Tab-separated table of C-alpha atoms in Angstrom:
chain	number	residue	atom	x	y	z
Q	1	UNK	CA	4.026	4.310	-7.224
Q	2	UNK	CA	4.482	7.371	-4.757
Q	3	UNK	CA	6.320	6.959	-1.873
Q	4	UNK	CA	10.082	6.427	-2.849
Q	5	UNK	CA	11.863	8.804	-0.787
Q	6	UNK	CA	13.068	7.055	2.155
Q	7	UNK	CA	15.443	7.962	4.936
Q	8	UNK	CA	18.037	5.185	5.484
Q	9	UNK	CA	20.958	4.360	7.750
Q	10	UNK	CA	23.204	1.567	6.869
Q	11	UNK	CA	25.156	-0.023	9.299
Q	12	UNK	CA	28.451	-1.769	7.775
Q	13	UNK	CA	29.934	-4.527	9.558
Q	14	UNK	CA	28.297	-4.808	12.698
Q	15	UNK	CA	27.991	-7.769	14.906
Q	16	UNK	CA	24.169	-7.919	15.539
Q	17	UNK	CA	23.636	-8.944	19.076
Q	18	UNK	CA	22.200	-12.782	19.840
Q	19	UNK	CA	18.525	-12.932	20.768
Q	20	UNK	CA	19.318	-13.047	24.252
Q	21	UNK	CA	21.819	-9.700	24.158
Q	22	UNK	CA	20.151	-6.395	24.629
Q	23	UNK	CA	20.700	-3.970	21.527
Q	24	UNK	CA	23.868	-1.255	22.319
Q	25	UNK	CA	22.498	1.469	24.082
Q	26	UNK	CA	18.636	0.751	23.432
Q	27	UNK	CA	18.079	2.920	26.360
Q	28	UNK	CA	19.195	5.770	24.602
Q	29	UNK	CA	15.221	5.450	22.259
Q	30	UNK	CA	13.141	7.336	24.593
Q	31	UNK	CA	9.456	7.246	23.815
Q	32	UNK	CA	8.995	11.489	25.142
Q	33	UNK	CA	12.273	12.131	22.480
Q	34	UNK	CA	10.098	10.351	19.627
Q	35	UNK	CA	7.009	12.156	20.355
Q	36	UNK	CA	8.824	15.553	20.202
Q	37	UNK	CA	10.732	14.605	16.622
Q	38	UNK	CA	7.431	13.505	15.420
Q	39	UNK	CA	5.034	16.352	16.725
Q	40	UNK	CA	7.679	18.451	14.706
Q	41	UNK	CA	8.206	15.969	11.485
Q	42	UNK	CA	4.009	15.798	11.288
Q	43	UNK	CA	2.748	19.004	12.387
Q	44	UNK	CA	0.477	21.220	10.648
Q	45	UNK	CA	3.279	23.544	9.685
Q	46	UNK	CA	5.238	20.771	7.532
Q	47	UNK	CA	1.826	20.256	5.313
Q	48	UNK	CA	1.751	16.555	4.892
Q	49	UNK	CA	5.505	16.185	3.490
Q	50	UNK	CA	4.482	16.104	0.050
Q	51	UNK	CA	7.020	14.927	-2.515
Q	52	UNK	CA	7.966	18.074	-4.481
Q	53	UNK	CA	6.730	20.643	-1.890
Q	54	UNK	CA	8.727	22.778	0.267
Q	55	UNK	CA	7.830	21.170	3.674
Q	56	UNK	CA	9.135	17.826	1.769
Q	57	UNK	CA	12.561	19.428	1.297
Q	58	UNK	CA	12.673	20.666	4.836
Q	59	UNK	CA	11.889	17.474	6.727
Q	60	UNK	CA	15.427	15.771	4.351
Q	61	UNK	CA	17.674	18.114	5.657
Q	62	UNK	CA	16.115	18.054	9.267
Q	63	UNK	CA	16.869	14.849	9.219
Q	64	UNK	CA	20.352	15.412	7.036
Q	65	UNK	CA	20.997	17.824	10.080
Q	66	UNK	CA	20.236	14.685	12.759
Q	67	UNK	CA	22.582	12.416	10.779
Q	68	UNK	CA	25.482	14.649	10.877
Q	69	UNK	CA	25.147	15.674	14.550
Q	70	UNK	CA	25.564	11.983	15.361
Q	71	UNK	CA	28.534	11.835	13.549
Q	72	UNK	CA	27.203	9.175	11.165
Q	73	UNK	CA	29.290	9.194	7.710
Q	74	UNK	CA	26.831	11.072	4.819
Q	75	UNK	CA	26.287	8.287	2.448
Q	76	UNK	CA	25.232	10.146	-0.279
Q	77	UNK	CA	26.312	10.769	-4.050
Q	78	UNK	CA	29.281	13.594	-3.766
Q	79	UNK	CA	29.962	12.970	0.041
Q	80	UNK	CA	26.722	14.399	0.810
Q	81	UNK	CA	23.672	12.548	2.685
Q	82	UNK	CA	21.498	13.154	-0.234
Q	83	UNK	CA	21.073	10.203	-2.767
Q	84	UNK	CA	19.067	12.106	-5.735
Q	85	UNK	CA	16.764	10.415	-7.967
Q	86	UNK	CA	13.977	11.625	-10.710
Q	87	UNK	CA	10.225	10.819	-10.705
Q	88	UNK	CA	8.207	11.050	-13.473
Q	89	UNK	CA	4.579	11.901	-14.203
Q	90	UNK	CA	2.844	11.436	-17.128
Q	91	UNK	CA	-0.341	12.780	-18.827
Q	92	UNK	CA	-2.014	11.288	-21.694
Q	93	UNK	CA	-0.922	13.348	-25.449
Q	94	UNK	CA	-2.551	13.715	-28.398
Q	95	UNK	CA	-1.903	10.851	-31.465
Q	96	UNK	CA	-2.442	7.925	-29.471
Q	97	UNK	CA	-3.618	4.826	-32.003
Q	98	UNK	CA	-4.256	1.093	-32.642
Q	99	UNK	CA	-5.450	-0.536	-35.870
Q	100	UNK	CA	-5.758	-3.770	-36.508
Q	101	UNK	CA	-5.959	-5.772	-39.804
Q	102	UNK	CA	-7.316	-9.755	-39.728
Q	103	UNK	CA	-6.498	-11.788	-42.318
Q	104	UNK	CA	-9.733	-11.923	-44.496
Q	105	UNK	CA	-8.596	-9.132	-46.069
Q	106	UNK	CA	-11.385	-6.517	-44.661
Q	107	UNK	CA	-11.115	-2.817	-43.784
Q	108	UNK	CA	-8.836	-2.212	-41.076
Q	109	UNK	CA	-10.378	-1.685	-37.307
Q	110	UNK	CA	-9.796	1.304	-36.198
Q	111	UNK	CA	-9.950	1.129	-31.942
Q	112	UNK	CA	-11.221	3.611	-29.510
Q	113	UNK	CA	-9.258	5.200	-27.216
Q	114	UNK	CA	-10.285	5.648	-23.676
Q	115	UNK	CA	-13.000	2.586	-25.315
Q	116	UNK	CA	-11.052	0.068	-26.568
Q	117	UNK	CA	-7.323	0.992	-25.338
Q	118	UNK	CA	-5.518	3.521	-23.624
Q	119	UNK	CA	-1.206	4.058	-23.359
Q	120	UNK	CA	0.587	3.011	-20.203
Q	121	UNK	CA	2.158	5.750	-18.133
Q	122	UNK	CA	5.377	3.697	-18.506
Q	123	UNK	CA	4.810	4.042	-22.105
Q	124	UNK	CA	7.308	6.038	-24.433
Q	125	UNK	CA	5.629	8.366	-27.017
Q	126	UNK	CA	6.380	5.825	-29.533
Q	127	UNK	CA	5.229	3.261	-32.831
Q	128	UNK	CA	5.431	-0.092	-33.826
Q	129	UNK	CA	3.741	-2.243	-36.335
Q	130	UNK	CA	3.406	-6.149	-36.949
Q	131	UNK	CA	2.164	-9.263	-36.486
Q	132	UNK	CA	0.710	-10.202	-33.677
Q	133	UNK	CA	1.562	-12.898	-31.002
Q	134	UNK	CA	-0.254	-13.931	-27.821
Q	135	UNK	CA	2.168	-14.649	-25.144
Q	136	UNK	CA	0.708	-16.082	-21.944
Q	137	UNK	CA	1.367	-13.940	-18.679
Q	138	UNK	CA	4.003	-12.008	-21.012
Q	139	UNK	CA	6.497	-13.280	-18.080
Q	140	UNK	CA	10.399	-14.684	-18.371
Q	141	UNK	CA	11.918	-15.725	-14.913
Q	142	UNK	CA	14.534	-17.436	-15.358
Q	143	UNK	CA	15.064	-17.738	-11.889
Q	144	UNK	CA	11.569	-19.751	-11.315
Q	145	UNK	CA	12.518	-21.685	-14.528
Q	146	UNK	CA	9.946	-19.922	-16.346
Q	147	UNK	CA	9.218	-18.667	-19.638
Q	148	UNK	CA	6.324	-17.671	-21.765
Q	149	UNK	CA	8.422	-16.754	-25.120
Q	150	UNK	CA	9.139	-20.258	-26.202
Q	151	UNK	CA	9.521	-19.122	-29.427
Q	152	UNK	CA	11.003	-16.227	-31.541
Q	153	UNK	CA	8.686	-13.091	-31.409
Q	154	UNK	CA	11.153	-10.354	-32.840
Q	155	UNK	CA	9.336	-7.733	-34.569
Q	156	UNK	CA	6.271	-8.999	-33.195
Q	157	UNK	CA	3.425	-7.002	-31.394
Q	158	UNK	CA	3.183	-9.400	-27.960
Q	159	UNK	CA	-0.567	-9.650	-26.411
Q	160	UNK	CA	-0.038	-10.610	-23.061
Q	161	UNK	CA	-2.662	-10.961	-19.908
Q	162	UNK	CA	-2.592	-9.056	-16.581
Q	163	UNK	CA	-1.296	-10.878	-13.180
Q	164	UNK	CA	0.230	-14.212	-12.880
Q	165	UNK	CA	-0.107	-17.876	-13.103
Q	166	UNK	CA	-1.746	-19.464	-9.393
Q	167	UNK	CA	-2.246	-15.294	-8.623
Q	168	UNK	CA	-4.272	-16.909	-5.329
Q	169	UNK	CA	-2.086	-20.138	-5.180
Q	170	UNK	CA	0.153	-20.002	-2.131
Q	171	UNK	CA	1.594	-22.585	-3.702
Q	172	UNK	CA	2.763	-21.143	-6.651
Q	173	UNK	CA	6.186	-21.116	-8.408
Q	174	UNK	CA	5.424	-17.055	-8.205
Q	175	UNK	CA	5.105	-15.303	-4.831
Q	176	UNK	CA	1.599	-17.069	-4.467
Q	177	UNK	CA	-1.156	-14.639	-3.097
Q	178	UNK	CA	1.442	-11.485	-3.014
Q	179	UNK	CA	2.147	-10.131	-6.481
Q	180	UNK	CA	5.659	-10.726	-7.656
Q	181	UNK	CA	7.251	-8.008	-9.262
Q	182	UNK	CA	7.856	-9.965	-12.710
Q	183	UNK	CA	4.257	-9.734	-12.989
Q	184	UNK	CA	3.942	-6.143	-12.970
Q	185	UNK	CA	3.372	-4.682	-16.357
Q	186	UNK	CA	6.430	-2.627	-16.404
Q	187	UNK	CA	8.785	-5.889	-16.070
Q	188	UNK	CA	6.766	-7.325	-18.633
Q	189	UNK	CA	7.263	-4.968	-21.248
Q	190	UNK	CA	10.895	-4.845	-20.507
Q	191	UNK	CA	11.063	-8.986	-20.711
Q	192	UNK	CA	8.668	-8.493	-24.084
Q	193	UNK	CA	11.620	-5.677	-25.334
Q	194	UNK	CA	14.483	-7.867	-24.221
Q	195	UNK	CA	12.628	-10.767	-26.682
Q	196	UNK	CA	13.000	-8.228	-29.306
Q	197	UNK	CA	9.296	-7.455	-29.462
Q	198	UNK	CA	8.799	-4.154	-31.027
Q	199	UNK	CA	5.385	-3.113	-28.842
Q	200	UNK	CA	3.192	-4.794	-26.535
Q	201	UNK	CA	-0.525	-5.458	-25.921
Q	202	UNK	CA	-2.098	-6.006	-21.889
Q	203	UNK	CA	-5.386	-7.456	-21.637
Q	204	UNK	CA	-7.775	-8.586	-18.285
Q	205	UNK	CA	-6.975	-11.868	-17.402
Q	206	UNK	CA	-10.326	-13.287	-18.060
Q	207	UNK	CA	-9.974	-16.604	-16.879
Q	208	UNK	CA	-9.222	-15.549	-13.331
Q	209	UNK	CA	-11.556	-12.809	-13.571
Q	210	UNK	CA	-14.409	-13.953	-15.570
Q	211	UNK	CA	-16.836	-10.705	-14.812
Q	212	UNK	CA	-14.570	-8.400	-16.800
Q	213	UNK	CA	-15.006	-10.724	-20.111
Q	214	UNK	CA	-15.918	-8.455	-22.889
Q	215	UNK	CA	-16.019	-4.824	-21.150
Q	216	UNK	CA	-14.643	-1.562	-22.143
Q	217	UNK	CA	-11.898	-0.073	-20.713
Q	218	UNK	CA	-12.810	2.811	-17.517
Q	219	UNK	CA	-11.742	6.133	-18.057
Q	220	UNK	CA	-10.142	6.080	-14.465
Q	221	UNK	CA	-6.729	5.046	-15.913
Q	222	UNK	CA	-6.592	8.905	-17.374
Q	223	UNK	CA	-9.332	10.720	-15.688
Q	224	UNK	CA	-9.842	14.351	-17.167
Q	225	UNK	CA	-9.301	15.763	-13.672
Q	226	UNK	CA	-5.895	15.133	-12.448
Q	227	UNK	CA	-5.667	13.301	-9.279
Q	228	UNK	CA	-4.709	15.580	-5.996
Q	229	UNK	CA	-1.331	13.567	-5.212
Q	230	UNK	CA	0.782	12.830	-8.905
Q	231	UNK	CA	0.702	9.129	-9.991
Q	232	UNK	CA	4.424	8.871	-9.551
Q	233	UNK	CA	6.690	6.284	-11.705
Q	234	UNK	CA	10.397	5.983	-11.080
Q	235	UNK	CA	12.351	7.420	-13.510
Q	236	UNK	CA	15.559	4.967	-13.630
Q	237	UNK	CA	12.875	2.216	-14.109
Q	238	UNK	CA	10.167	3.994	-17.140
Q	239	UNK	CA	13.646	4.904	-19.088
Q	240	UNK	CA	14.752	1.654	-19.703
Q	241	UNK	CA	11.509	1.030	-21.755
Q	242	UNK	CA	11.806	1.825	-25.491
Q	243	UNK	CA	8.431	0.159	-26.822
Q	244	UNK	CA	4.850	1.315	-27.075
Q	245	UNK	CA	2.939	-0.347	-24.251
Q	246	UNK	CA	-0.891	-0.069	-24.521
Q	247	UNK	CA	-3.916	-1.980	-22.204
Q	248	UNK	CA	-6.639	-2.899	-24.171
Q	249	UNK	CA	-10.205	-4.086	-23.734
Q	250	UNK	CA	-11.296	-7.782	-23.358
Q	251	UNK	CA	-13.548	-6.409	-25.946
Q	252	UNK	CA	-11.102	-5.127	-28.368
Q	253	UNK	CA	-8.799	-8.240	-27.463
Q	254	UNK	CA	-11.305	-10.702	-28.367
Q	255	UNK	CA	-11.175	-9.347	-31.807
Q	256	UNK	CA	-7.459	-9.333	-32.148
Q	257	UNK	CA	-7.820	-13.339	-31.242
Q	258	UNK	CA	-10.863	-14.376	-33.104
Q	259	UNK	CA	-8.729	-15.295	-36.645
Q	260	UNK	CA	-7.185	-18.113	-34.557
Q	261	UNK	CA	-10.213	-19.748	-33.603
Q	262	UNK	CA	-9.853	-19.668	-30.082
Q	263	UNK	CA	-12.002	-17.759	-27.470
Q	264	UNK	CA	-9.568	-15.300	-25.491
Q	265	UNK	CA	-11.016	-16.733	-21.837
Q	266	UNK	CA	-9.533	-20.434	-23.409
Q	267	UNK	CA	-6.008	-18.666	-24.172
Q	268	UNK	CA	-6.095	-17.090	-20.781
Q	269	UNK	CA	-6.749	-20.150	-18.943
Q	270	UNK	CA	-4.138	-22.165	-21.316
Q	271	UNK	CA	-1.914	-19.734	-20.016
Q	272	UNK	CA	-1.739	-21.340	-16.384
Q	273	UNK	CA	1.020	-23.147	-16.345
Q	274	UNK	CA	4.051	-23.505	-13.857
Q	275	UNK	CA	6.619	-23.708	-16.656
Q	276	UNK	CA	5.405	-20.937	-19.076
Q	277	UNK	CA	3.775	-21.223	-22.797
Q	278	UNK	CA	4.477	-21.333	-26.447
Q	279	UNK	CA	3.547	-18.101	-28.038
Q	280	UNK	CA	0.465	-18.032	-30.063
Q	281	UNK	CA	0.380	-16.616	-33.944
Q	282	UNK	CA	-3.194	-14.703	-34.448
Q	283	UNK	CA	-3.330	-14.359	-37.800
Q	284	UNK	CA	-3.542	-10.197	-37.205
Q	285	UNK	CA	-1.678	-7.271	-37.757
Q	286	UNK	CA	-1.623	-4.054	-35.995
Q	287	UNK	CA	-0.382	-0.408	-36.106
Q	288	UNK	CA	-0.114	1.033	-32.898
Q	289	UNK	CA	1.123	4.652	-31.660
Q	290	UNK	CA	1.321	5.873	-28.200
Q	291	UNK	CA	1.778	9.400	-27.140
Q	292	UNK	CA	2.569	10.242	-23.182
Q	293	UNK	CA	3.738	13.090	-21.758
Q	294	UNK	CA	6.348	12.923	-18.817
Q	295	UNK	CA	6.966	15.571	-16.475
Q	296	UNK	CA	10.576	15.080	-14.725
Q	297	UNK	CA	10.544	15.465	-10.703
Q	298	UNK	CA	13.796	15.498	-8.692
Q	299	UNK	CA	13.931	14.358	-5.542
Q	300	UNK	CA	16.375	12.651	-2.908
Q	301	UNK	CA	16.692	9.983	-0.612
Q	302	UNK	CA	18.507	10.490	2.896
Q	303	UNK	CA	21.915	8.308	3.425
Q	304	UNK	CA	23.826	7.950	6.380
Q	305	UNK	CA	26.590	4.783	7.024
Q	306	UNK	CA	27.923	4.074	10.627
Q	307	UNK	CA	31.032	1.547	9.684
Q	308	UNK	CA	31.646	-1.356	12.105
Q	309	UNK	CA	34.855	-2.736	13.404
Q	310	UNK	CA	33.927	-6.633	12.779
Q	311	UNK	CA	36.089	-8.369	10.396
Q	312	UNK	CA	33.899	-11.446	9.538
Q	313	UNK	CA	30.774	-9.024	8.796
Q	314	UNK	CA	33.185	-6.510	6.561
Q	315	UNK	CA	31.000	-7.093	3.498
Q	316	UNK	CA	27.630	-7.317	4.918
Q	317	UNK	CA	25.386	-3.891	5.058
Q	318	UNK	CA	22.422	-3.824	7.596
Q	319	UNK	CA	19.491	-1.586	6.196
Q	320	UNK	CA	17.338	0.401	8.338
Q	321	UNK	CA	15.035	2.413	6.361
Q	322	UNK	CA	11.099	4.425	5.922
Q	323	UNK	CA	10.099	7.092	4.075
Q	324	UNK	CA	9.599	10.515	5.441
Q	325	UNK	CA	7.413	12.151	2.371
Q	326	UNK	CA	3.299	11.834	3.004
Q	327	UNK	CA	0.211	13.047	1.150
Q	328	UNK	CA	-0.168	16.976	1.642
Q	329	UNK	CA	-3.073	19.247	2.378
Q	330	UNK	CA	-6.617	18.015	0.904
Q	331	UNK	CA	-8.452	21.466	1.099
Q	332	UNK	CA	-8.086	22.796	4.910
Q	333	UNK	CA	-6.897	19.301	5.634
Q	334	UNK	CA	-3.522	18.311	6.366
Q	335	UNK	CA	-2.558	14.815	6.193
Q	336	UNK	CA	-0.233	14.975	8.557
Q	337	UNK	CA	1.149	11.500	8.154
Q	338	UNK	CA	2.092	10.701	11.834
Q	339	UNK	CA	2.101	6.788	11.244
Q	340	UNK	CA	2.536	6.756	7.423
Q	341	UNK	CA	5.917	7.166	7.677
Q	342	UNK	CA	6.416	9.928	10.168
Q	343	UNK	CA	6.560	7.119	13.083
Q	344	UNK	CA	9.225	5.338	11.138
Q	345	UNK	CA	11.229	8.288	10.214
Q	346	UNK	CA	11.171	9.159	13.959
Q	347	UNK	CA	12.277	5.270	14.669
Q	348	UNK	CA	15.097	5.146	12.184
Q	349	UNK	CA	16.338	8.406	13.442
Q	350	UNK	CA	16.544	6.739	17.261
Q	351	UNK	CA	17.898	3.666	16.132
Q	352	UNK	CA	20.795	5.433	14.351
Q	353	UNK	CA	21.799	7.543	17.514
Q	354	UNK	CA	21.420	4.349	19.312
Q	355	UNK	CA	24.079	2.545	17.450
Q	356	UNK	CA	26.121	5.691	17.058
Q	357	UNK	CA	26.281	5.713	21.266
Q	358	UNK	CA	27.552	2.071	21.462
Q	359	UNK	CA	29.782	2.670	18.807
Q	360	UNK	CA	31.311	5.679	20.584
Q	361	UNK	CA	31.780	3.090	23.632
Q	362	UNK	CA	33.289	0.712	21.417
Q	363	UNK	CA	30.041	-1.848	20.936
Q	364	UNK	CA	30.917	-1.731	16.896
């Protein structure tokens, strides 16, 4: 998750014109005025726009600046045009554990990390121990009538696969070949804590992908070098979650499931279903600790409102939005980010003034 700073312009109440109406004023977005705000907004000398740089500050109040001088009304928290927001990085700490115990009574299994697991990003620095429950998908969406914690698993350690039920069904109850956002690991530790589970397990969906059966986990999750651009969570969202969240290896899961005789590809492909699953009792137990380190960035969004006059659209907020922050300097190299988002900074920007000049002649 990196690019989250967005400049936006919300228009309140206006009548959009029918199909066959031309936009207020769209004569006003000039294609030489665009090149010359975006030969500024991605030139050399603003460095890529990388969140948390300098050049990244100056391109939100250039285009702070452009909203007030078109006498939009600053959206913003404290009637400014700045919506703040944190960002969080993490980086792997020291401490980070999972043991398992079966129930013949052996030794307990001590697991590998980087090998056999490795903590989430999202993941507190936390512990949890118990029983542990395979649950499907891990998902509960209510709003698609489906749930895969058909029974109680409070207290529980939750082993859930990666992705979705039908993940290349168009047809399916989900979003079909786009991921929905339930299915994203983050949501599904929060639906897991919501259930009362105190930590939670991911594994490969080996069903759907049948050539990761058995592997080790990559070290690319928490490579040793640092990546060039942070790997950038939202803060708001990796607060919420209170439980340890750790991925383990098809390898490592296979173990955790062999006490209740059943392969882990024939769980994962039990797990298809369009109505959710039963959770599963494996007969284990496990101690698990996670340790991550979060670094706390600030940054902003840009807010602007131009209110409209209509009385049957009073409630109703148009959206116009892109985000002006891009990917730096690589060496000598800027990435200068012209059409990732400079284009549709420059664009929002026109379209604002645009519907500030008809509103001036009274087109709101």
């Amino acid at each position: 998750m990196r690019r989250l700073a967005a400049v936006v312009v919300m228009l309140s109440s206006v009548a959009v014109p029918r199909a066959q109406q031309r936009a207020p004023e769209v004569d006003s977005i000039r294609k030489e005025e665009m090149k010359a705000d975006l030969s500024f907004l991605a030139s050399d000398s603003m460095r890529g726009r990388l969140t948390d740089t300098p050049e990244n500050r100056i391109a939100a109040e250039w285009i702070a600046l452009r909203f007030e001088r078109l006498g939009l009304v600053p959206a913003g928290d404290g009637g400014s045009y700045y919506q703040p927001f944190t960002l969080l990085t993490a980086a792997m700490g020291d401490g980070n554990r999972v043991t398992f115990r079966g129930s013949s009574g052996a030794p307990p299994t001590e697991a590998k990390v980087g090998e056999d697991f490795h903590p989430l990003r999202f993941s507190p620095s936390a512990s949890a121990s118990g029983e542990v429950v395979f649950v499907g998908f891990g998902i509960s969406s209510p709003e698609r009538g489906y749930d895969d914690y058909g029974a109680d698993v409070k207290g529980k350690i939750v082993l859930a696969i990666d992705h979705e039920p039908g993940e290349a069904d168009p047809n399916s109850p989900f979003d079909g070949i786009v991921t929905s956002q339930v299915s994203d690991q983050l949501w599904k530790t929060l639906a897991a804590q919501a259930k009362g589970a105190s930590g939670i397990l991911f594994v490969t969906d080996v069903h759907n992908h049948a050539a990761q059966a058995g592997s080790t986990l990559s070290g690319n999750y928490w490579p040793a070098r640092p990546p060039r651009i942070p790997r950038y969570m939202l803060g708001t969202w990796a607060d919420r979650v209170r439980i340890p969240a750790v991925q383990v290896s098809p390898a490592f899961a296979s173990l955790l499931v062999q006490d209740s005789q059943r392969a882990l590809a024939d769980l994962s492909k039990a797990s298809e279903s369009s109505a959710g699953t039963r959770p599963v009792p494996l007969g284990v137990s496990v101690d698990l600790a996670t340790s991550v380190e979060r670094t706390v960035i600030p940054d902003r969004n840009v807010v602007a409102l131009l209110e409209g006059s209509d009385p049957a659209l009073r409630d109703e907020v148009v959206i116009v939005c892109a985000h002006y922050d891009h990917d730096g300097v690589n060496g000598d190299n800027v990435m200068n980010g012209a059409d990732d988002d400079g284009s549709g900074t420059v664009g929002v920007m026109e379209i604002a003034e645009a519907f500030a000049l008809g509103a001036r002649k009274g087109g709101r």
